[in-house]
Amino acid sequence: MAQILDPLPPDSTNPVVCCYVNATSKIQVARITNIPNWYFERVVFPGQRLIFEALPTALLEIHTGMMASAILSDTIACSSLAIQDEAEAEVDADIAASRDRDSQELVAELTTVMKQSEQLSLAC
């Protein structure tokens, strides 16, 4: 995900896509200050979802706006805000569906074996 105004430093590796939601009724400022050579600051309105790319070690500071000031109200590790990209989510869904199919086939096979076993024991 390209950030036109403030791309990650060129030597950055393994960035994560993050999501923060302002669940308050106040305007907030989201800021990352612990990554050298990188400046990130966004205004987040009430109810707004902020999607951004950051390093897993980044800390998102949330400053909540008051009448003439802002108070640091929270600091969140970006690694905890990371979201899966669509390709990963699709692969995870495919794996889960495959496991479900395998489980259903196994149950069907076990049921067949149990019925055959019952028939053999009745025949004896």
mmCIF file with all atom_site columns, C-alpha atoms in Angstrom:
data_model
loop_
_atom_site.group_PDB
_atom_site.id
_atom_site.type_symbol
_atom_site.label_atom_id
_atom_site.label_alt_id
_atom_site.label_comp_id
_atom_site.label_asym_id
_atom_site.label_entity_id
_atom_site.label_seq_id
_atom_site.pdbx_PDB_ins_code
_atom_site.Cartn_x
_atom_site.Cartn_y
_atom_site.Cartn_z
_atom_site.occupancy
_atom_site.B_iso_or_equiv
_atom_site.pdbx_formal_charge
_atom_site.auth_seq_id
_atom_site.auth_comp_id
_atom_site.auth_asym_id
_atom_site.auth_atom_id
_atom_site.pdbx_PDB_model_num
ATOM 1   C CA . MET A 1 1   ? 0.000   0.000   0.000  1.00 0.00 ? 1   MET A CA 1
ATOM 2   C CA . ALA A 1 2   ? 1.687   3.210   -1.125 1.00 0.00 ? 2   ALA A CA 1
ATOM 3   C CA . GLN A 1 3   ? 1.582   6.224   1.153  1.00 0.00 ? 3   GLN A CA 1
ATOM 4   C CA . ILE A 1 4   ? 2.115   9.166   -1.131 1.00 0.00 ? 4   ILE A CA 1
ATOM 5   C CA . LEU A 1 5   ? 2.942   11.802  1.481  1.00 0.00 ? 5   LEU A CA 1
ATOM 6   C CA . ASP A 1 6   ? 5.159   9.779   3.789  1.00 0.00 ? 6   ASP A CA 1
ATOM 7   C CA . PRO A 1 7   ? 6.360   6.420   2.464  1.00 0.00 ? 7   PRO A CA 1
ATOM 8   C CA . LEU A 1 8   ? 8.149   4.054   4.816  1.00 0.00 ? 8   LEU A CA 1
ATOM 9   C CA . PRO A 1 9   ? 11.937  4.420   4.932  1.00 0.00 ? 9   PRO A CA 1
ATOM 10  C CA . PRO A 1 10  ? 13.604  2.687   1.950  1.00 0.00 ? 10  PRO A CA 1
ATOM 11  C CA . ASP A 1 11  ? 15.393  0.131   4.158  1.00 0.00 ? 11  ASP A CA 1
ATOM 12  C CA . SER A 1 12  ? 12.098  -1.052  5.715  1.00 0.00 ? 12  SER A CA 1
ATOM 13  C CA . THR A 1 13  ? 11.395  -4.770  5.655  1.00 0.00 ? 13  THR A CA 1
ATOM 14  C CA . ASN A 1 14  ? 8.194   -6.723  6.324  1.00 0.00 ? 14  ASN A CA 1
ATOM 15  C CA . PRO A 1 15  ? 5.728   -3.836  6.654  1.00 0.00 ? 15  PRO A CA 1
ATOM 16  C CA . VAL A 1 16  ? 2.254   -4.672  7.953  1.00 0.00 ? 16  VAL A CA 1
ATOM 17  C CA . VAL A 1 17  ? -1.104  -3.231  6.912  1.00 0.00 ? 17  VAL A CA 1
ATOM 18  C CA . CYS A 1 18  ? -2.845  -1.859  9.983  1.00 0.00 ? 18  CYS A CA 1
ATOM 19  C CA . CYS A 1 19  ? -6.333  -0.681  10.849 1.00 0.00 ? 19  CYS A CA 1
ATOM 20  C CA . TYR A 1 20  ? -7.323  1.721   13.619 1.00 0.00 ? 20  TYR A CA 1
ATOM 21  C CA . VAL A 1 21  ? -10.915 2.822   14.288 1.00 0.00 ? 21  VAL A CA 1
ATOM 22  C CA . ASN A 1 22  ? -11.779 5.980   16.206 1.00 0.00 ? 22  ASN A CA 1
ATOM 23  C CA . ALA A 1 23  ? -14.622 4.643   18.356 1.00 0.00 ? 23  ALA A CA 1
ATOM 24  C CA . THR A 1 24  ? -14.964 7.903   20.291 1.00 0.00 ? 24  THR A CA 1
ATOM 25  C CA . SER A 1 25  ? -17.054 10.986  19.645 1.00 0.00 ? 25  SER A CA 1
ATOM 26  C CA . LYS A 1 26  ? -13.950 13.217  19.518 1.00 0.00 ? 26  LYS A CA 1
ATOM 27  C CA . ILE A 1 27  ? -11.450 14.023  16.806 1.00 0.00 ? 27  ILE A CA 1
ATOM 28  C CA . GLN A 1 28  ? -8.160  12.190  17.278 1.00 0.00 ? 28  GLN A CA 1
ATOM 29  C CA . VAL A 1 29  ? -4.665  12.533  15.877 1.00 0.00 ? 29  VAL A CA 1
ATOM 30  C CA . ALA A 1 30  ? -2.842  9.277   15.155 1.00 0.00 ? 30  ALA A CA 1
ATOM 31  C CA . ARG A 1 31  ? 0.934   9.631   15.167 1.00 0.00 ? 31  ARG A CA 1
ATOM 32  C CA . ILE A 1 32  ? 3.942   7.309   14.887 1.00 0.00 ? 32  ILE A CA 1
ATOM 33  C CA . THR A 1 33  ? 7.163   8.760   16.239 1.00 0.00 ? 33  THR A CA 1
ATOM 34  C CA . ASN A 1 34  ? 9.406   5.804   17.114 1.00 0.00 ? 34  ASN A CA 1
ATOM 35  C CA . ILE A 1 35  ? 10.572  4.947   13.567 1.00 0.00 ? 35  ILE A CA 1
ATOM 36  C CA . PRO A 1 36  ? 13.725  6.848   12.508 1.00 0.00 ? 36  PRO A CA 1
ATOM 37  C CA . ASN A 1 37  ? 13.532  8.808   9.239  1.00 0.00 ? 37  ASN A CA 1
ATOM 38  C CA . TRP A 1 38  ? 9.755   8.481   9.044  1.00 0.00 ? 38  TRP A CA 1
ATOM 39  C CA . TYR A 1 39  ? 6.934   10.854  9.880  1.00 0.00 ? 39  TYR A CA 1
ATOM 40  C CA . PHE A 1 40  ? 3.343   9.638   10.151 1.00 0.00 ? 40  PHE A CA 1
ATOM 41  C CA . GLU A 1 41  ? 0.458   11.729  11.429 1.00 0.00 ? 41  GLU A CA 1
ATOM 42  C CA . ARG A 1 42  ? -3.237  11.619  10.500 1.00 0.00 ? 42  ARG A CA 1
ATOM 43  C CA . VAL A 1 43  ? -6.430  13.200  11.769 1.00 0.00 ? 43  VAL A CA 1
ATOM 44  C CA . VAL A 1 44  ? -9.041  10.526  12.517 1.00 0.00 ? 44  VAL A CA 1
ATOM 45  C CA . PHE A 1 45  ? -12.644 11.690  12.790 1.00 0.00 ? 45  PHE A CA 1
ATOM 46  C CA . PRO A 1 46  ? -15.229 10.003  15.047 1.00 0.00 ? 46  PRO A CA 1
ATOM 47  C CA . GLY A 1 47  ? -16.220 6.634   13.595 1.00 0.00 ? 47  GLY A CA 1
ATOM 48  C CA . GLN A 1 48  ? -13.531 6.813   10.899 1.00 0.00 ? 48  GLN A CA 1
ATOM 49  C CA . ARG A 1 49  ? -11.377 3.789   10.015 1.00 0.00 ? 49  ARG A CA 1
ATOM 50  C CA . LEU A 1 50  ? -7.714  4.512   9.330  1.00 0.00 ? 50  LEU A CA 1
ATOM 51  C CA . ILE A 1 51  ? -5.883  1.974   7.153  1.00 0.00 ? 51  ILE A CA 1
ATOM 52  C CA . PHE A 1 52  ? -2.124  2.450   6.917  1.00 0.00 ? 52  PHE A CA 1
ATOM 53  C CA . GLU A 1 53  ? 1.144   0.620   6.398  1.00 0.00 ? 53  GLU A CA 1
ATOM 54  C CA . ALA A 1 54  ? 3.769   0.547   9.145  1.00 0.00 ? 54  ALA A CA 1
ATOM 55  C CA . LEU A 1 55  ? 6.598   -1.495  10.555 1.00 0.00 ? 55  LEU A CA 1
ATOM 56  C CA . PRO A 1 56  ? 5.596   -4.110  13.151 1.00 0.00 ? 56  PRO A CA 1
ATOM 57  C CA . THR A 1 57  ? 7.756   -2.328  15.743 1.00 0.00 ? 57  THR A CA 1
ATOM 58  C CA . ALA A 1 58  ? 5.951   0.989   15.263 1.00 0.00 ? 58  ALA A CA 1
ATOM 59  C CA . LEU A 1 59  ? 3.870   2.447   18.081 1.00 0.00 ? 59  LEU A CA 1
ATOM 60  C CA . LEU A 1 60  ? 0.710   4.345   17.164 1.00 0.00 ? 60  LEU A CA 1
ATOM 61  C CA . GLU A 1 61  ? 0.084   7.245   19.531 1.00 0.00 ? 61  GLU A CA 1
ATOM 62  C CA . ILE A 1 62  ? -3.527  8.391   19.789 1.00 0.00 ? 62  ILE A CA 1
ATOM 63  C CA . HIS A 1 63  ? -3.975  12.017  20.791 1.00 0.00 ? 63  HIS A CA 1
ATOM 64  C CA . THR A 1 64  ? -7.559  12.948  21.625 1.00 0.00 ? 64  THR A CA 1
ATOM 65  C CA . GLY A 1 65  ? -8.557  16.493  20.784 1.00 0.00 ? 65  GLY A CA 1
ATOM 66  C CA . MET A 1 66  ? -9.968  18.849  23.392 1.00 0.00 ? 66  MET A CA 1
ATOM 67  C CA . MET A 1 67  ? -11.022 22.472  22.952 1.00 0.00 ? 67  MET A CA 1
ATOM 68  C CA . ALA A 1 68  ? -7.531  23.975  22.587 1.00 0.00 ? 68  ALA A CA 1
ATOM 69  C CA . SER A 1 69  ? -5.250  21.001  23.146 1.00 0.00 ? 69  SER A CA 1
ATOM 70  C CA . ALA A 1 70  ? -4.742  17.302  22.606 1.00 0.00 ? 70  ALA A CA 1
ATOM 71  C CA . ILE A 1 71  ? -3.983  14.669  25.213 1.00 0.00 ? 71  ILE A CA 1
ATOM 72  C CA . LEU A 1 72  ? -2.032  11.478  24.563 1.00 0.00 ? 72  LEU A CA 1
ATOM 73  C CA . SER A 1 73  ? -4.783  9.001   25.352 1.00 0.00 ? 73  SER A CA 1
ATOM 74  C CA . ASP A 1 74  ? -3.315  5.708   24.099 1.00 0.00 ? 74  ASP A CA 1
ATOM 75  C CA . THR A 1 75  ? -0.236  4.068   22.604 1.00 0.00 ? 75  THR A CA 1
ATOM 76  C CA . ILE A 1 76  ? -0.871  0.918   20.543 1.00 0.00 ? 76  ILE A CA 1
ATOM 77  C CA . ALA A 1 77  ? 1.661   -1.483  19.006 1.00 0.00 ? 77  ALA A CA 1
ATOM 78  C CA . CYS A 1 78  ? 1.095   -1.584  15.242 1.00 0.00 ? 78  CYS A CA 1
ATOM 79  C CA . SER A 1 79  ? 1.664   -5.336  15.308 1.00 0.00 ? 79  SER A CA 1
ATOM 80  C CA . SER A 1 80  ? -1.618  -5.624  17.245 1.00 0.00 ? 80  SER A CA 1
ATOM 81  C CA . LEU A 1 81  ? -3.425  -3.530  14.604 1.00 0.00 ? 81  LEU A CA 1
ATOM 82  C CA . ALA A 1 82  ? -2.186  -5.657  11.696 1.00 0.00 ? 82  ALA A CA 1
ATOM 83  C CA . ILE A 1 83  ? -4.804  -7.028  9.324  1.00 0.00 ? 83  ILE A CA 1
ATOM 84  C CA . GLN A 1 84  ? -4.480  -9.886  6.850  1.00 0.00 ? 84  GLN A CA 1
ATOM 85  C CA . ASP A 1 85  ? -4.355  -9.078  3.205  1.00 0.00 ? 85  ASP A CA 1
ATOM 86  C CA . GLU A 1 86  ? -7.015  -10.591 0.956  1.00 0.00 ? 86  GLU A CA 1
ATOM 87  C CA . ALA A 1 87  ? -4.707  -13.266 -0.462 1.00 0.00 ? 87  ALA A CA 1
ATOM 88  C CA . GLU A 1 88  ? -3.801  -14.565 3.016  1.00 0.00 ? 88  GLU A CA 1
ATOM 89  C CA . ALA A 1 89  ? -7.441  -14.545 4.095  1.00 0.00 ? 89  ALA A CA 1
ATOM 90  C CA . GLU A 1 90  ? -8.434  -16.449 0.953  1.00 0.00 ? 90  GLU A CA 1
ATOM 91  C CA . VAL A 1 91  ? -5.747  -19.097 1.516  1.00 0.00 ? 91  VAL A CA 1
ATOM 92  C CA . ASP A 1 92  ? -6.847  -19.478 5.155  1.00 0.00 ? 92  ASP A CA 1
ATOM 93  C CA . ALA A 1 93  ? -10.460 -19.926 4.037  1.00 0.00 ? 93  ALA A CA 1
ATOM 94  C CA . ASP A 1 94  ? -9.425  -22.539 1.441  1.00 0.00 ? 94  ASP A CA 1
ATOM 95  C CA . ILE A 1 95  ? -7.453  -24.478 4.061  1.00 0.00 ? 95  ILE A CA 1
ATOM 96  C CA . ALA A 1 96  ? -10.404 -24.418 6.477  1.00 0.00 ? 96  ALA A CA 1
ATOM 97  C CA . ALA A 1 97  ? -12.796 -25.608 3.739  1.00 0.00 ? 97  ALA A CA 1
ATOM 98  C CA . SER A 1 98  ? -10.397 -28.412 2.794  1.00 0.00 ? 98  SER A CA 1
ATOM 99  C CA . ARG A 1 99  ? -10.179 -29.529 6.423  1.00 0.00 ? 99  ARG A CA 1
ATOM 100 C CA . ASP A 1 100 ? -13.973 -29.547 6.668  1.00 0.00 ? 100 ASP A CA 1
ATOM 101 C CA . ARG A 1 101 ? -14.234 -31.698 3.531  1.00 0.00 ? 101 ARG A CA 1
ATOM 102 C CA . ASP A 1 102 ? -11.563 -34.089 4.855  1.00 0.00 ? 102 ASP A CA 1
ATOM 103 C CA . SER A 1 103 ? -13.370 -34.362 8.198  1.00 0.00 ? 103 SER A CA 1
ATOM 104 C CA . GLN A 1 104 ? -16.695 -35.071 6.504  1.00 0.00 ? 104 GLN A CA 1
ATOM 105 C CA . GLU A 1 105 ? -15.109 -37.756 4.299  1.00 0.00 ? 105 GLU A CA 1
ATOM 106 C CA . LEU A 1 106 ? -13.468 -39.365 7.330  1.00 0.00 ? 106 LEU A CA 1
ATOM 107 C CA . VAL A 1 107 ? -16.761 -39.449 9.232  1.00 0.00 ? 107 VAL A CA 1
ATOM 108 C CA . ALA A 1 108 ? -18.478 -41.044 6.214  1.00 0.00 ? 108 ALA A CA 1
ATOM 109 C CA . GLU A 1 109 ? -15.752 -43.693 5.944  1.00 0.00 ? 109 GLU A CA 1
ATOM 110 C CA . LEU A 1 110 ? -15.923 -44.467 9.674  1.00 0.00 ? 110 LEU A CA 1
ATOM 111 C CA . THR A 1 111 ? -19.698 -44.782 9.485  1.00 0.00 ? 111 THR A CA 1
ATOM 112 C CA . THR A 1 112 ? -19.373 -47.249 6.595  1.00 0.00 ? 112 THR A CA 1
ATOM 113 C CA . VAL A 1 113 ? -16.764 -49.307 8.469  1.00 0.00 ? 113 VAL A CA 1
ATOM 114 C CA . MET A 1 114 ? -18.920 -49.384 11.613 1.00 0.00 ? 114 MET A CA 1
ATOM 115 C CA . LYS A 1 115 ? -21.944 -50.586 9.622  1.00 0.00 ? 115 LYS A CA 1
ATOM 116 C CA . GLN A 1 116 ? -19.852 -53.312 7.968  1.00 0.00 ? 116 GLN A CA 1
ATOM 117 C CA . SER A 1 117 ? -18.521 -54.341 11.368 1.00 0.00 ? 117 SER A CA 1
ATOM 118 C CA . GLU A 1 118 ? -22.067 -54.582 12.781 1.00 0.00 ? 118 GLU A CA 1
ATOM 119 C CA . GLN A 1 119 ? -23.156 -56.715 9.841  1.00 0.00 ? 119 GLN A CA 1
ATOM 120 C CA . LEU A 1 120 ? -20.205 -59.060 10.313 1.00 0.00 ? 120 LEU A CA 1
ATOM 121 C CA . SER A 1 121 ? -20.877 -59.451 14.030 1.00 0.00 ? 121 SER A CA 1
ATOM 122 C CA . LEU A 1 122 ? -24.557 -60.206 13.367 1.00 0.00 ? 122 LEU A CA 1
ATOM 123 C CA . ALA A 1 123 ? -23.633 -62.794 10.753 1.00 0.00 ? 123 ALA A CA 1
ATOM 124 C CA . CYS A 1 124 ? -21.425 -64.643 13.253 1.00 0.00 ? 124 CYS A CA 1
#
